[in-house]
Short mmCIF file of C-alpha atoms in Angstrom, two decimals:
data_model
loop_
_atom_site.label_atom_id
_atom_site.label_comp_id
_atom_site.label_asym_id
_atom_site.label_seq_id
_atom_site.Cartn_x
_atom_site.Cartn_y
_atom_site.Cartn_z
CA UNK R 1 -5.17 -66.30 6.52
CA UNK R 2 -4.37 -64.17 9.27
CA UNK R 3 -0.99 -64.20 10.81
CA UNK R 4 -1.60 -65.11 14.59
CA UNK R 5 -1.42 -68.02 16.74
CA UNK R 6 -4.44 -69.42 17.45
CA UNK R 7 -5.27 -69.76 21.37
CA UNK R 8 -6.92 -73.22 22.07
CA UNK R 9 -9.62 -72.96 24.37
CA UNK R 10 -10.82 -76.61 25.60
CA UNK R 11 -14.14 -76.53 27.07
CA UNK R 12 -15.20 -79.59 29.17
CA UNK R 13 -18.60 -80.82 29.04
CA UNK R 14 -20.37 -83.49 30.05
CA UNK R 15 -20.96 -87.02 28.23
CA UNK R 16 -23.84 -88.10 29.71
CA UNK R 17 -26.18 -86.11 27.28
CA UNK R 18 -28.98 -88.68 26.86
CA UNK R 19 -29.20 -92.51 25.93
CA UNK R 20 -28.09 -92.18 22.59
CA UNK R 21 -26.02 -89.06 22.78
CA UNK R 22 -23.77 -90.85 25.97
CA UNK R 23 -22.49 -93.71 22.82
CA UNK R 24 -20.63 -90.58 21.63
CA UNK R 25 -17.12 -90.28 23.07
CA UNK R 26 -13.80 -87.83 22.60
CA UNK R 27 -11.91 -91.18 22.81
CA UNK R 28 -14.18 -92.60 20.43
CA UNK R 29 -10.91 -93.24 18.00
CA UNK R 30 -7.91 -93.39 20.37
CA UNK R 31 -7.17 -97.15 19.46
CA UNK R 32 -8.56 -97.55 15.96
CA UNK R 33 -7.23 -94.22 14.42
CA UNK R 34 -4.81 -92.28 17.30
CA UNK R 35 -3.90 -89.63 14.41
CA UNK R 36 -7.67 -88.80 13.36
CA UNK R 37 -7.29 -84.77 14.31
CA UNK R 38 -3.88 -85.26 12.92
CA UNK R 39 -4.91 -86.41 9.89
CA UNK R 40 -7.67 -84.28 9.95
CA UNK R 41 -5.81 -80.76 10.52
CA UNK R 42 -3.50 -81.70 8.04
CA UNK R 43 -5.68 -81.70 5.22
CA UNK R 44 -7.80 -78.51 6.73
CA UNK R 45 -4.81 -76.61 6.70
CA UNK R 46 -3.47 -77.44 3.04
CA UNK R 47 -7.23 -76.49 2.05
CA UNK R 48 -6.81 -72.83 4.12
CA UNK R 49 -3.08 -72.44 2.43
CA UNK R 50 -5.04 -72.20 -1.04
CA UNK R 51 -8.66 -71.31 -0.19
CA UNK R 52 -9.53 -68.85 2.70
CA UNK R 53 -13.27 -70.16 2.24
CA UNK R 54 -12.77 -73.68 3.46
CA UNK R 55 -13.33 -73.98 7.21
CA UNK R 56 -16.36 -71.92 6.41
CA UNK R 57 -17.24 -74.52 3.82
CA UNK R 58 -16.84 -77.22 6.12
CA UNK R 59 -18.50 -76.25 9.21
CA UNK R 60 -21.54 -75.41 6.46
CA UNK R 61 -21.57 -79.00 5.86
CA UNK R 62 -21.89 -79.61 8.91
CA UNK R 63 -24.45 -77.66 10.32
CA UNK R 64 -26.59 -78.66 7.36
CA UNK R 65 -26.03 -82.25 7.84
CA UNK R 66 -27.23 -82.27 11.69
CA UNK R 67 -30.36 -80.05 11.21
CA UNK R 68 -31.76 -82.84 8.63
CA UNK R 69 -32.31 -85.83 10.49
CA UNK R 70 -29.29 -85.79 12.48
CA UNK R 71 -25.40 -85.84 12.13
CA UNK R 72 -25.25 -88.87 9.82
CA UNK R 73 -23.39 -87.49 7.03
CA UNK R 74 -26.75 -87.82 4.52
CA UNK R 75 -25.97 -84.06 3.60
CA UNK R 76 -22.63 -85.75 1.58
CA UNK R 77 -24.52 -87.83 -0.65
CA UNK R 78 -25.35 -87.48 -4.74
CA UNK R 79 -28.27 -88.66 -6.18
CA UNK R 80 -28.08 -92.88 -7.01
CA UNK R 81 -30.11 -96.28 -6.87
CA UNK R 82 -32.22 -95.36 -4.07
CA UNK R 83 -31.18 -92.06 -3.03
CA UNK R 84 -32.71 -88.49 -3.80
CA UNK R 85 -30.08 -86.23 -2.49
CA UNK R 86 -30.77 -83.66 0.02
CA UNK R 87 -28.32 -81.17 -2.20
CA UNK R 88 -31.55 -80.82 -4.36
CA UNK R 89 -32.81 -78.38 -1.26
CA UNK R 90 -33.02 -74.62 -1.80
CA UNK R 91 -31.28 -73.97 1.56
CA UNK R 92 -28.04 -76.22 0.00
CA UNK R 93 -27.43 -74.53 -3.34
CA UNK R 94 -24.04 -74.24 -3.97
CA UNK R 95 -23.36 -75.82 -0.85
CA UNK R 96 -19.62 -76.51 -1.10
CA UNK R 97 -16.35 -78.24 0.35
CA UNK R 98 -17.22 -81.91 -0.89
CA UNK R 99 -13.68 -81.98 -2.49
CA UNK R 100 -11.80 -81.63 1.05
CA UNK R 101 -13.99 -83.85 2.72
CA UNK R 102 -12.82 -86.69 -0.63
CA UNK R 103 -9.50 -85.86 0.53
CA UNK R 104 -9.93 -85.98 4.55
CA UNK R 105 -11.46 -89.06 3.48
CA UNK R 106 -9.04 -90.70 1.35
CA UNK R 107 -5.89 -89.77 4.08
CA UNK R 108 -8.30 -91.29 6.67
CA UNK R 109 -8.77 -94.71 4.60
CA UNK R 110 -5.12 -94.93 3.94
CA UNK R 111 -4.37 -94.69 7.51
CA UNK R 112 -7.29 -96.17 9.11
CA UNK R 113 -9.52 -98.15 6.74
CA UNK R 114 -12.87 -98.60 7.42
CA UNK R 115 -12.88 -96.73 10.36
CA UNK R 116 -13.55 -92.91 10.84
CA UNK R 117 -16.98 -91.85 9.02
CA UNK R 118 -18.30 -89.00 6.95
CA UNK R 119 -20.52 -87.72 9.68
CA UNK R 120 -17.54 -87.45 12.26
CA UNK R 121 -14.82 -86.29 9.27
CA UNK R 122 -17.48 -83.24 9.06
CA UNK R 123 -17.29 -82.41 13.15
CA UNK R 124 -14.20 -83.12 12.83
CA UNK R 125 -13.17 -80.54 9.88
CA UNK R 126 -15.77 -78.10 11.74
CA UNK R 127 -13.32 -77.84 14.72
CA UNK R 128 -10.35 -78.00 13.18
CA UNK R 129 -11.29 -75.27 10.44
CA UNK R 130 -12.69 -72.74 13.84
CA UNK R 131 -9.39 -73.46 15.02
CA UNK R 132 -7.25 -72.52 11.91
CA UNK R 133 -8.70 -69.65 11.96
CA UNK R 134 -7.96 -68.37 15.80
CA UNK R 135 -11.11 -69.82 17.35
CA UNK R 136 -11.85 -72.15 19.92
CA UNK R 137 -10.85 -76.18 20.19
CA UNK R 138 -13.80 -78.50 21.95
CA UNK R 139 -13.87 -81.78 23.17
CA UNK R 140 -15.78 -83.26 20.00
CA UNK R 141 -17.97 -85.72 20.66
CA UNK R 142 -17.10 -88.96 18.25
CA UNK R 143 -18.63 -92.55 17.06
CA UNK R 144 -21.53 -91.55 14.68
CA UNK R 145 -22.03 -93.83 11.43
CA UNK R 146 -23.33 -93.01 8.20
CA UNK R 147 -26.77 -93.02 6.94
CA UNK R 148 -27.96 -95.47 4.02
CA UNK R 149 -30.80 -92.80 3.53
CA UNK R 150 -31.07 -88.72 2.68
CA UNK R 151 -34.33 -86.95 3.03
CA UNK R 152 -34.46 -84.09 0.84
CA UNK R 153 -38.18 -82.99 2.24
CA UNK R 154 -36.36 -82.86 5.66
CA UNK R 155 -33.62 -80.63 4.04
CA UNK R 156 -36.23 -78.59 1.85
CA UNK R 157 -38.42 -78.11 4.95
CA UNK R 158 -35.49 -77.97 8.25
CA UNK R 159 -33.27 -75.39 7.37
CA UNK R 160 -32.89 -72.31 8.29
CA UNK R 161 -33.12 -69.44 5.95
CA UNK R 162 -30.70 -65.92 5.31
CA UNK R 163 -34.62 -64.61 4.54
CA UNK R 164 -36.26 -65.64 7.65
CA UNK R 165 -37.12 -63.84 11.23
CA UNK R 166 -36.31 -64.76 14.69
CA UNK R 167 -39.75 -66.35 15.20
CA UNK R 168 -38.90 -68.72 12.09
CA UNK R 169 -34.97 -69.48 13.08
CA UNK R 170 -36.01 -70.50 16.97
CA UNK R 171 -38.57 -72.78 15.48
CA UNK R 172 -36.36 -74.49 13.38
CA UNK R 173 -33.61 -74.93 16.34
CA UNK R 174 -36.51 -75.87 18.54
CA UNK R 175 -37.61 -78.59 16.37
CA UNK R 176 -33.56 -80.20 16.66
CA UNK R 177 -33.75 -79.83 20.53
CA UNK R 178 -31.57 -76.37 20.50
CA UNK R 179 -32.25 -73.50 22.00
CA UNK R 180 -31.82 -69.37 21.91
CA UNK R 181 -28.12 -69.09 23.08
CA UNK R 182 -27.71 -72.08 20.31
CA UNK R 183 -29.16 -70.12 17.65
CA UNK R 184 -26.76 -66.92 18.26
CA UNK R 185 -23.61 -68.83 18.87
CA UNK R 186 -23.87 -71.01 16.10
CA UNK R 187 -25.05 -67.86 13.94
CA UNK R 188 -21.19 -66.47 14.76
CA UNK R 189 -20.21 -68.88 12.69
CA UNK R 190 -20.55 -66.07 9.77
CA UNK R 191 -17.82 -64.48 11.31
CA UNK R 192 -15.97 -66.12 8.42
CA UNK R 193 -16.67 -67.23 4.71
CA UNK R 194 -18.90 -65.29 2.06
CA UNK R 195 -22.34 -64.78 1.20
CA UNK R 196 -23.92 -64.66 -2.27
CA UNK R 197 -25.97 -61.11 -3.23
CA UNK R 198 -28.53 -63.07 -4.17
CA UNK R 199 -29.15 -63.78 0.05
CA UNK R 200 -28.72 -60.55 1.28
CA UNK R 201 -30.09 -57.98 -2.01
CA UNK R 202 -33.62 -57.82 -1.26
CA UNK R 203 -32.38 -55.36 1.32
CA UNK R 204 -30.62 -52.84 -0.52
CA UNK R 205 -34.14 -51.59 -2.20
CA UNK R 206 -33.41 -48.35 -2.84
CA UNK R 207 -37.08 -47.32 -2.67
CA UNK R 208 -37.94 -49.49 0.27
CA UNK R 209 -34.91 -49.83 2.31
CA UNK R 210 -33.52 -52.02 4.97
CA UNK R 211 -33.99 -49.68 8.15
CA UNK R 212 -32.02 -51.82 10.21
CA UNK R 213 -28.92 -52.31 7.46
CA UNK R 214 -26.10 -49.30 7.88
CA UNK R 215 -26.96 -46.99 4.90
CA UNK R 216 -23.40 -46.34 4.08
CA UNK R 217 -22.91 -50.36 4.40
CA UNK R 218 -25.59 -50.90 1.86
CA UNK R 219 -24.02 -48.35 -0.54
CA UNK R 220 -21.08 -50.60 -0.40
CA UNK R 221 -22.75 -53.56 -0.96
CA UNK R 222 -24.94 -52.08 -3.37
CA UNK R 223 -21.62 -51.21 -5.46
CA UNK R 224 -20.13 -54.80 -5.11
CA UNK R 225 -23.77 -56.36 -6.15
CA UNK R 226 -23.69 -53.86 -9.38
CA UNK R 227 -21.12 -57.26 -10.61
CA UNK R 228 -24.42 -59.67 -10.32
CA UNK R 229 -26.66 -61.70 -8.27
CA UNK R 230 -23.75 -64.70 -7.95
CA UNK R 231 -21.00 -61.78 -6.77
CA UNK R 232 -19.47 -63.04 -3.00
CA UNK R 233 -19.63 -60.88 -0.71
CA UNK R 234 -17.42 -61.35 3.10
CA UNK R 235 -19.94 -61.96 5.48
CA UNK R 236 -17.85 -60.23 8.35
CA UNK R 237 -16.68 -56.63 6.54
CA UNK R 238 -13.98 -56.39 9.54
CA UNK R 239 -12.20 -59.51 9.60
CA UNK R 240 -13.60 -61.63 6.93
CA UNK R 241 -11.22 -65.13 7.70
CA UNK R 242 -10.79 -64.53 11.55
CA UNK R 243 -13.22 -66.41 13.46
CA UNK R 244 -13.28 -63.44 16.16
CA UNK R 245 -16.31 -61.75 17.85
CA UNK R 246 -16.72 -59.43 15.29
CA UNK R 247 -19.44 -60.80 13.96
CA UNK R 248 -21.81 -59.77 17.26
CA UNK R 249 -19.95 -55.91 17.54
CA UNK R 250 -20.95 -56.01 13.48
CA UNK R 251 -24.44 -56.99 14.69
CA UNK R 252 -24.62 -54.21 17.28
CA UNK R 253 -23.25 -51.89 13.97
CA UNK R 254 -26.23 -52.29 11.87
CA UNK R 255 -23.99 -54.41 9.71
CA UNK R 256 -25.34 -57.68 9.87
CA UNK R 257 -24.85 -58.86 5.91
CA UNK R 258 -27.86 -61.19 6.17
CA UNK R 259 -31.25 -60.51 6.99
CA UNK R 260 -31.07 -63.81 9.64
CA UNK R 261 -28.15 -62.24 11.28
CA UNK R 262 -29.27 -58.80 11.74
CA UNK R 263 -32.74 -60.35 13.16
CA UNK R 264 -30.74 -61.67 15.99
CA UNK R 265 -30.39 -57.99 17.45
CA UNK R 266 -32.79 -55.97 15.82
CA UNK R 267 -35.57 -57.24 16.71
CA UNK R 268 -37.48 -55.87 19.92
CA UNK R 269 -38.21 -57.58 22.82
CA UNK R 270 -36.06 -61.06 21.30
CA UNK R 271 -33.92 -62.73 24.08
CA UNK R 272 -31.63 -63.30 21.34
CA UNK R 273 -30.47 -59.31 21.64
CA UNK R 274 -28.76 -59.86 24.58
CA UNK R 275 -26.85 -62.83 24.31
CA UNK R 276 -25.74 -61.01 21.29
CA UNK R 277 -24.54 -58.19 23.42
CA UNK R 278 -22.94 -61.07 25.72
CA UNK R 279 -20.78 -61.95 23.00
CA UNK R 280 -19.86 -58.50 21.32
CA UNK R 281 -18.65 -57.60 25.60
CA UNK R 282 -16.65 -61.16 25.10
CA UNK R 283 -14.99 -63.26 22.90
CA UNK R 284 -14.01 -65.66 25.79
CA UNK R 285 -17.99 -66.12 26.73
CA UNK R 286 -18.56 -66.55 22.83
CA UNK R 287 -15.78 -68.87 22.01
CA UNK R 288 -17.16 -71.27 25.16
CA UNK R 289 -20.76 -70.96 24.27
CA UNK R 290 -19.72 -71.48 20.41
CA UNK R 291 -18.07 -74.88 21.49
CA UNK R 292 -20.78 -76.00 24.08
CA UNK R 293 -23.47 -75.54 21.40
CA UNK R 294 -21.38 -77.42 18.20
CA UNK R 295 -21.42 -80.46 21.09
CA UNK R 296 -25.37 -79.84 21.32
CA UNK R 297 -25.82 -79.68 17.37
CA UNK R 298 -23.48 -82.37 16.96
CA UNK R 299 -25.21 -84.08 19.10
CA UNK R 300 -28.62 -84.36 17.79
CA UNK R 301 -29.96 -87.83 16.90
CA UNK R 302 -26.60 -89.81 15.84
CA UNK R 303 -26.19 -92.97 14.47
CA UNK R 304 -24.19 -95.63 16.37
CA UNK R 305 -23.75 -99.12 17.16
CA UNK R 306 -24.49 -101.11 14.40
CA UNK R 307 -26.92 -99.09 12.87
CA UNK R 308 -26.34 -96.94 9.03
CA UNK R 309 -22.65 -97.84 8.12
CA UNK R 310 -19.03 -96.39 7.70
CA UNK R 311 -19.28 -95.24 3.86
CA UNK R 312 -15.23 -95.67 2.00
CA UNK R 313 -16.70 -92.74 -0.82
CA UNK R 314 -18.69 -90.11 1.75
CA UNK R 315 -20.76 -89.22 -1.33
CA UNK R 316 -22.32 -92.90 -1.86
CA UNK R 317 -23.45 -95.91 -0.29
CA UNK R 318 -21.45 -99.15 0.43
#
């Protein structure tokens, strides 16, 4: 990990978001389980010490759990008696970061059993692990329960794609109630973590190649794809475990790893360009929209009350 303090930047928002949305609360835990981001950053950080891919495995899990019927932790369970997982999806293979989430889990249920659920350990994790890293702290909304169902057309059909345009990837926010500015903050989340070759090679085609990829970039990448299909490559060449706004200046480069992220600025005319030009000028604009629009994502259709349930094993039912 890199070797600087991280600045906290807390952004206040609003609570009243909507009827469902204004159940959700920062204070959601204060009585039941004070030490939740304790407990939380605890385990985050032993999981950076050892694995500089973790907070970009976590917030993963995240964002795919919300975009499939909501924030309800479905994302975290395996196939049993009356589920059909949604990790069966193409958009989730080799989806990982299930083991710290057991173990966020497990600390959680020693100190507070019964309590703090899969869907919230996941936005939970996500801010912690952005913050690890030397990005922004939010006010995370809190109180979501677990689903008793998963809904692996929704997964198959509602995420986004590394292979699709900006047409397709507004679409797919659209449909969750997010918007452009959404899409391009919550795309700088590959300013940390790795990509597969097997997401990005179509555009190093020699004969027929990317125009809008740096040509000495794709030499490099075609070198470090020479390994195989399943090689990682850092999806932020610069500063591949800061979460910085490198990712938009790498954008503005021609050195976007992934076709979805280079879409977001090379593609005339998209209102997407500029907000990615907004962020590349600053990392203080970035860093508040990034937070503002993990509360909107986090925000989309949760469970609460007494509906779904507060799973003890994240990855099956009661």
């Amino acid at each position: 990990m890199a070797s600087f303090k991280p600045i906290a930047i807390f952004l206040l928002v609003g609570l009243m978001l909507g009827a469902s949305k204004a159940q959700l609360s920062p204070t959601f835990y204060a009585k039941s389980c004070p030490n939740v981001f304790k407990i939380v950053r605890a385990v985050v950080q032993k999981a950076l010490a050892t694995d500089a891919r973790a907070g970009a495995r976590l917030i993963r899990l995240h964002f795919h759990d919300c975009f499939v019927d909501g924030c309800d932790g479905s994302v975290l369970l395996v196939n049993q008696s009356g589920i059909v997982s949604e990790l069966g999806a193409r958009g989730n293979d080799n989806i990982t970061g299930f083991n710290i989430v057991d173990n966020i889990k497990a600390a959680l249920e020693k100190a507070c059993p019964g309590v703090v659920s899969c869907a919230d350990i996941l936005a939970i994790a996500s801010v912690e692990s952005v913050y690890l890293s030397g990005g922004p702290f939010w006010k995370v909304q809190l109180g979501r329960r677990d689903s008793r169902t998963a809904n692996l057309q929704g997964a198959m059909d509602g995420l986004p794609s590394p292979f699709e345009n900006v047409s397709q990837l507004k679409d797919k926010f659209r449909r969750v109630g997010l918007d452009s500015t959404d899409l391009v903050a919550l795309s700088g989340a590959h300013t940390f973590g790795r990509s597969r070759c097997q997401f990005f090679d179509r555009r190093l085609n020699v004969s027929n190649p990317d125009n809008t990829l740096d040509a000495s970039y794709a030499a490099q990448l075609r070198r470090a794809c020479a390994r195989g299909r399943d090689t990682f490559v850092n999806l932020d060449p610069t500063t591949p475990d800061a979460f910085d706004k490198n990712y938009f200046t790498n954008l503005q480069s021609n050195f976007g790893l992934l076709g979805s992220d280079q879409v977001l600025f090379s593609t005339p005319g998209s209102d997407t360009v500029g907000i990615v030009n907004t962020f590349a000028r600053s990392q203080q604009q970035f860093f508040n929209s990034f937070g503002q629009s993990m509360i909107n994502m986090g925000n989309i259709k949760p469970l609460t009350g007494n509906k779904g349930e507060i799973r003890s094993n994240c990855r099956r039912l009661n």
